[in-house]
Amino acid sequence: MATTKDYRLGEFTFPRGWFMIADAQELNTHKPLAVRFFGKDFALYRGRATGKIVLLDAYCPHMKTHLAAPNTTSYVVIDGGGSNVEGDSIRCPYHAWRFGADGKCDDIPYHDGPIPAAACVKSWTVVESLGGIFVWYDPEGGDPQWAHPSLPQWDDSAWVRGHWDHLGELRQHPQEVVDNIVDYGHLGPIHGSTVDRYENEFRGHMATQRQCGGHRTLTSADGGSAVLHTDTTYHGPGVLISMLTGMFETVLMITHTPIDDGLIKVWHTLIVKSPFNNTQVTSADLVAARQYQESSRLAFCQDFEVWTNKAPCLSGLFIPSDGPFMKARMWYRQFFNPRAQQQEYLDQCEGVYVPKGAIAYSQPA
Ligand code: FES
Ligand SMILES: [Fe+2]
């Protein structure tokens, strides 16, 4: 397993950005969830009062009890009907100190005096969007630098919302996954694509790949299109959104989040425009969209299988006909370094790139 340091990405171990930390369905009960990301433990829960999502540092400042680890024996949990979430607050199972959504202790049942100011945990900026829970992570503690991921298609009745496929943990540094955005050479051998036109573009916090051509699994000879167009963008380091026009008009999302340095968690979903062109999706639309999501998941698993077993690519043997790996890695570095240095990395990567011998996507066919 290789680390951020091994890839020489910058001063921070984990990158700045929006990251998925849970499938919203995991918070359908009132039980808090113990989650671990960025080398830290957290307590994640949905407030009972407002439904608001709250993410707190996990350990109670009193004596370091985990606020959200599974507990079935404390009377705090038993008396709470199997949960220690109260309103939008959470009560520690050990001595029953209670913390609000802002992370401040607001009740110590056996104490009359003022609550010590130090009795608080950090509360993180989280949003519920696209059926997922996303956190803004910033090693410098700054406010979000760009808007959290959202899509109008999610709320459009003509589109089928997918479920999140939990692809599990991958013992690789996220660099290996981010490399995929420029990996022109793997599209044929891994995915069965016959690429007609291809290009990458880096602008600010976004890295884009545009390509079109045939595809063995995501196009159809009858009915749908025989050509697959994909317009795929990393919105920051951990959220990939791809607009697909092939068998169906689709938005694909792949999210990955560091758990520890060199270990990530990965999710995948699709939103599919009604395959039968309905304005309100029907059960037939649902069936077709679910099948398409499964094809897309299997296409992504083609990458995943290689990543599961490969050694870290700390310095590749790249050739001019490969995609712009070094530019992508330069783009990725902006998130591992102070914001004040961001432009230095962008100056070295912003632009449009076409692999040697390929035809640019933006060139008319
Ligand atoms: S350890 Fe949390 S209240 Fe004592
Ligand atoms: Fe791929």
PDB file of N, CA and C in Angstrom, residues 184 187-188 192-200 209-215 219 225-232 242-246 358-365:
ATOM      1  N   TYR A 184      -6.704   6.968 -21.592  1.00  0.00           N
ATOM      2  CA  TYR A 184      -7.145   6.718 -22.966  1.00  0.00           C
ATOM      3  C   TYR A 184      -6.863   5.270 -23.387  1.00  0.00           C
ATOM      4  N   LEU A 187      -9.311   2.131 -22.537  1.00  0.00           N
ATOM      5  CA  LEU A 187     -10.730   2.115 -22.922  1.00  0.00           C
ATOM      6  C   LEU A 187     -11.069   0.937 -23.835  1.00  0.00           C
ATOM      7  N   GLY A 188     -10.157   0.598 -24.744  1.00  0.00           N
ATOM      8  CA  GLY A 188     -10.385  -0.562 -25.611  1.00  0.00           C
ATOM      9  C   GLY A 188     -10.192  -1.873 -24.858  1.00  0.00           C
ATOM     10  N   GLY A 192     -13.867  -2.419 -23.793  1.00  0.00           N
ATOM     11  CA  GLY A 192     -14.411  -2.791 -25.102  1.00  0.00           C
ATOM     12  C   GLY A 192     -14.893  -1.592 -25.882  1.00  0.00           C
ATOM     13  N   SER A 193     -14.243  -0.426 -25.682  1.00  0.00           N
ATOM     14  CA  SER A 193     -14.637   0.777 -26.425  1.00  0.00           C
ATOM     15  C   SER A 193     -13.820   0.865 -27.703  1.00  0.00           C
ATOM     16  N   THR A 194     -14.431   1.397 -28.753  1.00  0.00           N
ATOM     17  CA  THR A 194     -13.663   1.755 -29.936  1.00  0.00           C
ATOM     18  C   THR A 194     -13.755   3.272 -30.011  1.00  0.00           C
ATOM     19  N   VAL A 195     -12.712   3.933 -29.553  1.00  0.00           N
ATOM     20  CA  VAL A 195     -12.788   5.385 -29.381  1.00  0.00           C
ATOM     21  C   VAL A 195     -12.576   6.083 -30.715  1.00  0.00           C
ATOM     22  N   ASP A 196     -13.536   6.929 -31.098  1.00  0.00           N
ATOM     23  CA  ASP A 196     -13.394   7.716 -32.330  1.00  0.00           C
ATOM     24  C   ASP A 196     -12.701   9.040 -32.042  1.00  0.00           C
ATOM     25  N   ARG A 197     -13.150   9.720 -30.985  1.00  0.00           N
ATOM     26  CA  ARG A 197     -12.584  11.031 -30.648  1.00  0.00           C
ATOM     27  C   ARG A 197     -12.396  11.110 -29.138  1.00  0.00           C
ATOM     28  N   TYR A 198     -11.384  11.860 -28.704  1.00  0.00           N
ATOM     29  CA  TYR A 198     -11.040  11.850 -27.272  1.00  0.00           C
ATOM     30  C   TYR A 198     -10.282  13.110 -26.891  1.00  0.00           C
ATOM     31  N   GLU A 199     -10.578  13.637 -25.711  1.00  0.00           N
ATOM     32  CA  GLU A 199      -9.737  14.716 -25.168  1.00  0.00           C
ATOM     33  C   GLU A 199      -9.945  14.848 -23.668  1.00  0.00           C
ATOM     34  N   ASN A 200      -8.975  15.461 -23.020  1.00  0.00           N
ATOM     35  CA  ASN A 200      -9.087  15.825 -21.603  1.00  0.00           C
ATOM     36  C   ASN A 200      -8.949  17.324 -21.459  1.00  0.00           C
ATOM     37  N   GLN A 209     -13.054  14.512 -19.092  1.00  0.00           N
ATOM     38  CA  GLN A 209     -12.725  13.651 -20.231  1.00  0.00           C
ATOM     39  C   GLN A 209     -13.949  13.629 -21.148  1.00  0.00           C
ATOM     40  N   ARG A 210     -13.715  13.883 -22.433  1.00  0.00           N
ATOM     41  CA  ARG A 210     -14.807  13.782 -23.404  1.00  0.00           C
ATOM     42  C   ARG A 210     -14.390  12.753 -24.446  1.00  0.00           C
ATOM     43  N   GLN A 211     -15.288  11.807 -24.735  1.00  0.00           N
ATOM     44  CA  GLN A 211     -14.938  10.826 -25.759  1.00  0.00           C
ATOM     45  C   GLN A 211     -16.198  10.254 -26.372  1.00  0.00           C
ATOM     46  N   CYS A 212     -16.047   9.689 -27.564  1.00  0.00           N
ATOM     47  CA  CYS A 212     -17.177   8.994 -28.168  1.00  0.00           C
ATOM     48  C   CYS A 212     -16.662   7.845 -29.011  1.00  0.00           C
ATOM     49  N   GLY A 213     -17.555   6.878 -29.207  1.00  0.00           N
ATOM     50  CA  GLY A 213     -17.202   5.707 -30.006  1.00  0.00           C
ATOM     51  C   GLY A 213     -18.114   4.552 -29.668  1.00  0.00           C
ATOM     52  N   GLY A 214     -17.781   3.382 -30.182  1.00  0.00           N
ATOM     53  CA  GLY A 214     -18.565   2.186 -29.877  1.00  0.00           C
ATOM     54  C   GLY A 214     -18.207   1.668 -28.490  1.00  0.00           C
ATOM     55  N   HIS A 215     -19.052   0.821 -27.943  1.00  0.00           N
ATOM     56  CA  HIS A 215     -18.810   0.237 -26.618  1.00  0.00           C
ATOM     57  C   HIS A 215     -19.510  -1.109 -26.600  1.00  0.00           C
ATOM     58  N   THR A 219     -23.923   0.261 -25.425  1.00  0.00           N
ATOM     59  CA  THR A 219     -24.631   0.735 -26.614  1.00  0.00           C
ATOM     60  C   THR A 219     -25.502  -0.410 -27.124  1.00  0.00           C
ATOM     61  N   SER A 225     -28.685   4.125 -29.334  1.00  0.00           N
ATOM     62  CA  SER A 225     -27.576   4.561 -30.159  1.00  0.00           C
ATOM     63  C   SER A 225     -26.450   3.526 -30.188  1.00  0.00           C
ATOM     64  N   ALA A 226     -25.807   3.389 -31.329  1.00  0.00           N
ATOM     65  CA  ALA A 226     -24.660   2.488 -31.434  1.00  0.00           C
ATOM     66  C   ALA A 226     -23.381   3.198 -31.022  1.00  0.00           C
ATOM     67  N   VAL A 227     -23.506   4.495 -30.786  1.00  0.00           N
ATOM     68  CA  VAL A 227     -22.336   5.276 -30.371  1.00  0.00           C
ATOM     69  C   VAL A 227     -22.566   5.775 -28.941  1.00  0.00           C
ATOM     70  N   LEU A 228     -21.528   5.666 -28.133  1.00  0.00           N
ATOM     71  CA  LEU A 228     -21.601   6.151 -26.759  1.00  0.00           C
ATOM     72  C   LEU A 228     -20.790   7.438 -26.659  1.00  0.00           C
ATOM     73  N   HIS A 229     -21.446   8.505 -26.213  1.00  0.00           N
ATOM     74  CA  HIS A 229     -20.729   9.744 -25.918  1.00  0.00           C
ATOM     75  C   HIS A 229     -20.619   9.841 -24.408  1.00  0.00           C
ATOM     76  N   THR A 230     -19.455  10.112 -23.887  1.00  0.00           N
ATOM     77  CA  THR A 230     -19.335  10.348 -22.455  1.00  0.00           C
ATOM     78  C   THR A 230     -18.627  11.670 -22.223  1.00  0.00           C
ATOM     79  N   ASP A 231     -19.192  12.442 -21.314  1.00  0.00           N
ATOM     80  CA  ASP A 231     -18.624  13.731 -20.925  1.00  0.00           C
ATOM     81  C   ASP A 231     -18.507  13.659 -19.402  1.00  0.00           C
ATOM     82  N   THR A 232     -17.299  13.411 -18.938  1.00  0.00           N
ATOM     83  CA  THR A 232     -17.074  12.987 -17.558  1.00  0.00           C
ATOM     84  C   THR A 232     -16.213  14.002 -16.829  1.00  0.00           C
ATOM     85  N   SER A 242     -20.655  11.783 -14.802  1.00  0.00           N
ATOM     86  CA  SER A 242     -20.483  11.543 -16.227  1.00  0.00           C
ATOM     87  C   SER A 242     -21.826  11.618 -16.933  1.00  0.00           C
ATOM     88  N   MET A 243     -21.879  12.416 -17.997  1.00  0.00           N
ATOM     89  CA  MET A 243     -23.090  12.494 -18.817  1.00  0.00           C
ATOM     90  C   MET A 243     -22.907  11.507 -19.969  1.00  0.00           C
ATOM     91  N   LEU A 244     -23.782  10.515 -20.039  1.00  0.00           N
ATOM     92  CA  LEU A 244     -23.663   9.466 -21.053  1.00  0.00           C
ATOM     93  C   LEU A 244     -24.829   9.564 -22.032  1.00  0.00           C
ATOM     94  N   THR A 245     -24.505   9.470 -23.301  1.00  0.00           N
ATOM     95  CA  THR A 245     -25.564   9.328 -24.292  1.00  0.00           C
ATOM     96  C   THR A 245     -25.211   8.105 -25.104  1.00  0.00           C
ATOM     97  N   GLY A 246     -25.887   7.019 -24.818  1.00  0.00           N
ATOM     98  CA  GLY A 246     -25.641   5.764 -25.529  1.00  0.00           C
ATOM     99  C   GLY A 246     -26.975   5.084 -25.675  1.00  0.00           C
ATOM    100  N   ALA A 358      -4.550  10.414 -31.528  1.00  0.00           N
ATOM    101  CA  ALA A 358      -6.011  10.424 -31.344  1.00  0.00           C
ATOM    102  C   ALA A 358      -6.605  11.665 -32.011  1.00  0.00           C
ATOM    103  N   ILE A 359      -7.921  11.630 -32.256  1.00  0.00           N
ATOM    104  CA  ILE A 359      -8.625  12.788 -32.813  1.00  0.00           C
ATOM    105  C   ILE A 359      -9.319  13.510 -31.675  1.00  0.00           C
ATOM    106  N   ALA A 360      -9.157  14.835 -31.619  1.00  0.00           N
ATOM    107  CA  ALA A 360      -9.757  15.609 -30.537  1.00  0.00           C
ATOM    108  C   ALA A 360     -11.273  15.469 -30.564  1.00  0.00           C
ATOM    109  N   TYR A 361     -11.896  15.415 -29.399  1.00  0.00           N
ATOM    110  CA  TYR A 361     -13.354  15.294 -29.312  1.00  0.00           C
ATOM    111  C   TYR A 361     -14.021  16.487 -29.957  1.00  0.00           C
ATOM    112  N   SER A 362     -13.444  17.670 -29.707  1.00  0.00           N
ATOM    113  CA  SER A 362     -14.092  18.893 -30.205  1.00  0.00           C
ATOM    114  C   SER A 362     -13.915  19.101 -31.704  1.00  0.00           C
ATOM    115  N   GLN A 363     -13.110  18.234 -32.360  1.00  0.00           N
ATOM    116  CA  GLN A 363     -12.928  18.335 -33.808  1.00  0.00           C
ATOM    117  C   GLN A 363     -14.168  17.746 -34.495  1.00  0.00           C
ATOM    118  N   PRO A 364     -14.802  18.464 -35.419  1.00  0.00           N
ATOM    119  CA  PRO A 364     -16.008  17.912 -36.056  1.00  0.00           C
ATOM    120  C   PRO A 364     -15.724  16.569 -36.737  1.00  0.00           C
ATOM    121  N   ALA A 365     -16.669  15.622 -36.576  1.00  0.00           N
ATOM    122  CA  ALA A 365     -16.463  14.279 -37.134  1.00  0.00           C
ATOM    123  C   ALA A 365     -16.535  14.324 -38.652  1.00  0.00           C
TER     124      ALA A 365
END
